[in-house]
Short mmCIF file of C-alpha atoms in Angstrom, two decimals:
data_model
loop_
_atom_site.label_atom_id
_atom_site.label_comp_id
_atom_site.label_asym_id
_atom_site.label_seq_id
_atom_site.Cartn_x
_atom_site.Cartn_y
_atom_site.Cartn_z
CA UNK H 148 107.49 77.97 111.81
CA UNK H 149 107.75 79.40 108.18
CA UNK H 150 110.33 82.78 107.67
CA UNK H 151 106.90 84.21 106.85
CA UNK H 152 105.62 83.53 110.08
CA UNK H 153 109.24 84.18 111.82
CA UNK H 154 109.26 88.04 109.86
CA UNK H 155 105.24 88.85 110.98
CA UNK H 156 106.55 87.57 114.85
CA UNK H 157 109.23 89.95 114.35
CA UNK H 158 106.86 93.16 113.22
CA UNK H 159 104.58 92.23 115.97
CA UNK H 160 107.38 92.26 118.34
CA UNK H 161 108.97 95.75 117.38
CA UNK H 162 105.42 97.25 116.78
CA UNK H 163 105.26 96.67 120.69
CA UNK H 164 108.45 97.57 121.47
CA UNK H 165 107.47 100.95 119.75
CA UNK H 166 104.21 100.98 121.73
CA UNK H 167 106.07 100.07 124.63
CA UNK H 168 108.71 102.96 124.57
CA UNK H 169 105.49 105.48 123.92
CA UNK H 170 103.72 104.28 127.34
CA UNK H 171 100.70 103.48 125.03
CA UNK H 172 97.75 102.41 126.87
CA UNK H 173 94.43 101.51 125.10
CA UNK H 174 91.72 104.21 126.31
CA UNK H 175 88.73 103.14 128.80
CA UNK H 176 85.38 104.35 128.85
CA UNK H 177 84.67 107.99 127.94
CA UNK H 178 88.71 108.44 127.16
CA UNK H 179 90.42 108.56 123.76
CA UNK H 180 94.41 108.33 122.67
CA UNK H 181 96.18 109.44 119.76
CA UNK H 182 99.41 107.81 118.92
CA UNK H 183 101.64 109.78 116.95
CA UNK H 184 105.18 107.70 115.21
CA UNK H 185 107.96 107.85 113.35
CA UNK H 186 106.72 105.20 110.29
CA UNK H 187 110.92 105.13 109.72
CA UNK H 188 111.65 103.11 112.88
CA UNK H 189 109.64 99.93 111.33
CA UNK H 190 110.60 100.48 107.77
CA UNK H 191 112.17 97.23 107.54
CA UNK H 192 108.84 95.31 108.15
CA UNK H 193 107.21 96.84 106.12
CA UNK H 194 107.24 94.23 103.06
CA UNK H 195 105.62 91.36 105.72
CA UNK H 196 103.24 94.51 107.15
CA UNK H 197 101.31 93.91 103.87
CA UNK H 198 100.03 90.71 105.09
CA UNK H 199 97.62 92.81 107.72
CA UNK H 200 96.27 94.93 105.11
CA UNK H 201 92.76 93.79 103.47
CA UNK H 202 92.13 93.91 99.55
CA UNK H 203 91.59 96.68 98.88
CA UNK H 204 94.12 97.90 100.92
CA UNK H 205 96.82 96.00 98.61
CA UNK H 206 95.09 97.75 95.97
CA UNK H 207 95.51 101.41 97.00
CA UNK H 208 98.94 100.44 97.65
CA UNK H 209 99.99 99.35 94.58
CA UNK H 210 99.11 102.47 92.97
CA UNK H 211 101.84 104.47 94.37
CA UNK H 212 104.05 105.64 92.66
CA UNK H 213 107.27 105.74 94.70
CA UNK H 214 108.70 102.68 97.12
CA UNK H 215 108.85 104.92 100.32
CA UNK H 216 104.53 106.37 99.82
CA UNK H 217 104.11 102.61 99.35
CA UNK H 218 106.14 102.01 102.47
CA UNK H 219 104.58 104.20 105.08
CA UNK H 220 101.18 103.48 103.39
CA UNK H 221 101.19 99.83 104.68
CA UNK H 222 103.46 100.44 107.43
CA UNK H 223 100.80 103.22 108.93
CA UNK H 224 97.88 100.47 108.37
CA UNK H 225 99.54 97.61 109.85
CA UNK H 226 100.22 99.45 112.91
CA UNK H 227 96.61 101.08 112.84
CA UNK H 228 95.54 97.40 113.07
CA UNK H 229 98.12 96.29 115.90
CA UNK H 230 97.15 98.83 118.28
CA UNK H 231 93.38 98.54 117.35
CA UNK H 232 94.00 94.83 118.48
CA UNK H 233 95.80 95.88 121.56
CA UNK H 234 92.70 97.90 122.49
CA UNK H 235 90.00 95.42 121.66
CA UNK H 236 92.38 92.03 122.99
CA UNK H 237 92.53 90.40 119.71
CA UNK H 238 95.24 89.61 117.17
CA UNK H 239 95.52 92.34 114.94
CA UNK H 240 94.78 90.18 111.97
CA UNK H 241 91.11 89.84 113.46
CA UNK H 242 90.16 93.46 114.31
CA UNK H 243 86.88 93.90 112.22
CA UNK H 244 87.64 97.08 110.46
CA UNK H 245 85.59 97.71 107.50
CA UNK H 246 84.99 101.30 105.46
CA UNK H 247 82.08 103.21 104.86
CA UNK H 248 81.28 104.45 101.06
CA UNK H 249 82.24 107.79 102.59
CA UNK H 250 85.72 106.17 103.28
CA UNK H 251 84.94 106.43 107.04
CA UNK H 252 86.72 103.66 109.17
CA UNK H 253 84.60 101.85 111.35
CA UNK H 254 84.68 99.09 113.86
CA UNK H 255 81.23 97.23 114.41
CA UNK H 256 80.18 95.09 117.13
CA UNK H 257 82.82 97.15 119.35
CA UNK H 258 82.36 100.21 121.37
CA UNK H 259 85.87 102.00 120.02
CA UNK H 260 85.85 104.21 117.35
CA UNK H 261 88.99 105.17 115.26
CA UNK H 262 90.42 107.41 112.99
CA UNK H 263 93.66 107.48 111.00
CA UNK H 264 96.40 110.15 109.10
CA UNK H 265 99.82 109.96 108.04
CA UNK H 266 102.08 112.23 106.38
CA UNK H 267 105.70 112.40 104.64
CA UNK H 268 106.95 109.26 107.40
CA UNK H 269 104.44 110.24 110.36
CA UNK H 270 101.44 108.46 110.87
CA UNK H 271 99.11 109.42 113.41
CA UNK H 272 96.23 106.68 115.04
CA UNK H 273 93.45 108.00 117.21
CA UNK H 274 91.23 105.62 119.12
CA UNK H 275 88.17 106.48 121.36
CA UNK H 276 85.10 104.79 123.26
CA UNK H 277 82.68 106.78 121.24
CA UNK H 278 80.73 107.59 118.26
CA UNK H 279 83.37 108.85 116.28
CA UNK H 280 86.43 110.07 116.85
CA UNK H 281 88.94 112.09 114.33
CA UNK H 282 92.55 112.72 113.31
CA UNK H 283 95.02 114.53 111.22
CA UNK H 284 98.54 115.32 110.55
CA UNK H 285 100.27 117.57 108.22
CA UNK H 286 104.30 118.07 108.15
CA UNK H 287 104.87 121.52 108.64
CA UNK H 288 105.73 123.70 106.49
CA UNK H 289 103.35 122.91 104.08
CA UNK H 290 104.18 121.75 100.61
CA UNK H 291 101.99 124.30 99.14
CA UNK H 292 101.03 128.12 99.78
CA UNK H 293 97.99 127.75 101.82
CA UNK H 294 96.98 131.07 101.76
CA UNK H 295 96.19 130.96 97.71
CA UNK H 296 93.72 128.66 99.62
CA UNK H 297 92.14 130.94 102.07
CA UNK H 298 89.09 130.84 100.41
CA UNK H 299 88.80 127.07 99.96
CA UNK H 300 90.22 126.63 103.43
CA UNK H 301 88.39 129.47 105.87
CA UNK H 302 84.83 130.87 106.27
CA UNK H 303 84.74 134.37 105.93
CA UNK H 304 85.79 135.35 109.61
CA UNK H 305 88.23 132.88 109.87
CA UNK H 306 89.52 134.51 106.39
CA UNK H 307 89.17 137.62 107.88
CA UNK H 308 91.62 136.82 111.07
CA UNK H 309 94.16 135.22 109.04
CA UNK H 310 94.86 138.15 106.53
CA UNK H 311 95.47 139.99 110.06
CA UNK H 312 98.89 137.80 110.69
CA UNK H 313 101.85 138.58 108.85
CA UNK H 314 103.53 135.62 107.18
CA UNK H 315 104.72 133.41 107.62
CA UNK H 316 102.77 132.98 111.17
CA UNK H 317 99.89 133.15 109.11
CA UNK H 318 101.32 130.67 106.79
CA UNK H 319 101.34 128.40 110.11
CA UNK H 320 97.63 129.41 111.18
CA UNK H 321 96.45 128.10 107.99
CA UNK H 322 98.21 124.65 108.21
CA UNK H 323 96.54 124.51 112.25
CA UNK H 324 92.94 125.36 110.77
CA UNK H 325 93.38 122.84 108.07
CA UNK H 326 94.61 120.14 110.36
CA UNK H 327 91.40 121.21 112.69
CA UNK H 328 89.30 120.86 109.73
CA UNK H 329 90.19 117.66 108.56
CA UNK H 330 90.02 116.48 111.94
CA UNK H 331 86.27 117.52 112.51
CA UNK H 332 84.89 116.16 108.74
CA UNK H 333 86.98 112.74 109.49
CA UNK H 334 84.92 112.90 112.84
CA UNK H 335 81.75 113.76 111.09
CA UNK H 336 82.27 111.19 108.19
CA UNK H 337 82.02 113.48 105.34
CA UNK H 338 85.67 113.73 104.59
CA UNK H 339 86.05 116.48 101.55
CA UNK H 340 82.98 115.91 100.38
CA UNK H 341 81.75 118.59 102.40
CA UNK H 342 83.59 121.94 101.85
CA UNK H 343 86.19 122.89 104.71
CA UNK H 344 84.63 126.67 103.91
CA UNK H 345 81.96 125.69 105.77
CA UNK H 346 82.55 124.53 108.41
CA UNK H 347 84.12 126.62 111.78
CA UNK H 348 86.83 124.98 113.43
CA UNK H 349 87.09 126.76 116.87
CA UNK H 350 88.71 125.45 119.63
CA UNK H 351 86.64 127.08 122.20
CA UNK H 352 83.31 125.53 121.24
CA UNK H 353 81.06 122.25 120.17
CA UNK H 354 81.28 122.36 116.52
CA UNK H 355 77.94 121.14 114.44
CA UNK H 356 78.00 118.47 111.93
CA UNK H 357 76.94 119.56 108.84
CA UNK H 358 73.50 118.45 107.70
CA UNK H 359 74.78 116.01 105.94
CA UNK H 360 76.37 114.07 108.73
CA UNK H 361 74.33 111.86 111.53
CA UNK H 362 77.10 112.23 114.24
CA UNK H 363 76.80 115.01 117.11
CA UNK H 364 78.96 117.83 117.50
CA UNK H 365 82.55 117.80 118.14
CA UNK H 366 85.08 119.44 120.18
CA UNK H 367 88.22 119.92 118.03
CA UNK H 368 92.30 120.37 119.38
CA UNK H 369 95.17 120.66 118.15
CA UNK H 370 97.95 118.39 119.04
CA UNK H 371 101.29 119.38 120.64
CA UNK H 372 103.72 118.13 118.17
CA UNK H 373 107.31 118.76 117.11
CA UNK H 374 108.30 121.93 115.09
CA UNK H 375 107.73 119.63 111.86
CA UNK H 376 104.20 118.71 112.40
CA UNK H 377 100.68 120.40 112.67
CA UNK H 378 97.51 118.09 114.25
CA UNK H 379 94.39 118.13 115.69
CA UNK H 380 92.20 115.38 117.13
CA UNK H 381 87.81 116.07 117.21
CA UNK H 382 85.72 113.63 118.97
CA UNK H 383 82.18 114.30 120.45
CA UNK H 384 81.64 115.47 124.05
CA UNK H 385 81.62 111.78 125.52
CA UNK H 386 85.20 111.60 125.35
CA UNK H 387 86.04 113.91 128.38
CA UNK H 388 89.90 112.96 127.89
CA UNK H 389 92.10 112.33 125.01
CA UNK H 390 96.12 111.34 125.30
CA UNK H 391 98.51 112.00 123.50
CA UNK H 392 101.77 109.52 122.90
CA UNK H 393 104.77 109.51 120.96
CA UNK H 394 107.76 107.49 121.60
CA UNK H 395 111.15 108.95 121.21
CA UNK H 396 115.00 107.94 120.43
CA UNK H 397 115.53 109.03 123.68
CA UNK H 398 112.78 106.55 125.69
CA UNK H 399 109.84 106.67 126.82
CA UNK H 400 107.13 109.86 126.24
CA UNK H 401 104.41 110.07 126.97
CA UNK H 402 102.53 113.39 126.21
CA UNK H 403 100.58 115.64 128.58
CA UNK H 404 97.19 114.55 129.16
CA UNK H 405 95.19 116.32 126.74
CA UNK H 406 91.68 117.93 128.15
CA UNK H 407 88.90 117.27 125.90
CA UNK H 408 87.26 121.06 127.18
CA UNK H 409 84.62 122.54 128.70
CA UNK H 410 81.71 122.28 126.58
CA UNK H 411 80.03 124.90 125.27
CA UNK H 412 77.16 125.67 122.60
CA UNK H 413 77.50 124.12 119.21
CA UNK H 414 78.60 126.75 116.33
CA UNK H 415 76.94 126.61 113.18
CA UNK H 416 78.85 125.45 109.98
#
């Protein structure tokens, strides 16, 4: 066996011993999980993790500009790959994802649907048995003042509640909604194309796709993360179950069971 092939055994053996210490378990029919890790605790594999990435994967990663983005860039798509293979029983070199034009992830010829975020060394990988699914994570505090963004960011009531909170709780509210947001127009497969000041994000409710989208309404939740990280997960009402894990320094943890809701009438956009 070639050191190549010796350093890809050894990814694919701490990528499970990562999965392994999180309890992951690949969702069945009409469930979804979201793993949420640490990119840092594979960092040194993450020169052979380029192997797993396609073209124009290799591509986008080239064009950043600093070592560590470049890092948990291929780091967060090699493991998006190992657990997608975990979940469909194939070596993660073989899972058929492919792209839409919209960016959209997709996986034809299976029934699982996927979705994928990372930020600062977090990445966070959501897979479901359903139309779509969606995911995002932001490190909290934001980078940037959100609320010179309320208007990009909020309709009009939301707008209305946040200038309610004081800061910086509504500093916190805004990085939630966004995370919500993003969440639902991954789900829908618009991405930013389609104005967050559209759509409503409420928890309570279906949300509508916009017109321009084909997939059904969503149900959208946040995540229950550490102090230094805002999420949310949307996925359609099929998935009556979503889980959360995230493996710690100290073992294993597996997050509560997270309920998908109780339905509800879809809200406009």
């Amino acid at each position: 066996m070639s050191s190549s092939d010796l350093a890809m055994d050894d990814f694919a053996q701490a990528t499970r011993g990562v999965l392994a210490r999180a309890g992951f378990a690949a969702p069945g029919v009409g469930e979804a999980c979201v793993l949420v890790v640490d990119s840092s605790m594979l960092a040194m594999h993450a020169p052979v993790a380029e192997r797993l990435l396609d073209v124009d994967e290799r591509r986008r990663a080239a064009r950043f500009h600093f070592e560590h983005d470049r890092s948990v860039y291929l780091l967060a798509h090699a493991l998006w790959r190992a657990v997608l293979g975990i979940c469909l029983g194939v070596d993660a070199a073989a899972v058929p994802l492919v792209r839409m034009p919209s960016g959209q992830p997709q996986l034809p010829g299976t029934p699982l649907a996927t979705s994928l975020s990372h930020s600062g060394n977090w990445v966070a990988i959501a897979v479901g048995h359903a139309a779509t699914v969606g995911v995002d994570i932001e490190c909290a505090p934001a980078r940037i003042e959100l609320g010179d963004l309320l208007a990009t960011i909020c309709t009009p009531a939301e707008a209305a509640d946040m200038q309610k909170l004081p800061m910086p709780a509504r500093e916190a509210a805004l990085l939630a909604l966004w995370t919500r947001k993003e969440a639902l127009l991954k789900a829908f497969g618009t991405g930013l194309l389609e104005s967050p000041s559209t759509l409503s994000a409420a928890t309570s409710a279906l949300v509508a796709a916009p017109s321009t989208s084909a997939y059904p309404p969503c149900r959208v939740r946040g995540l229950d993360l550490p102090a230094e990280l805002a999420g949310a997960f949307a996925a359609p009402i099929a998935v009556g179950l979503c889980r959360l894990y995230m493996p710690t320094g100290a073992g294993a943890r597996t997050m509560p069971a997270m309920e998908a809701g109780m339905g509800g009438s879809p809200s406009s956009p």
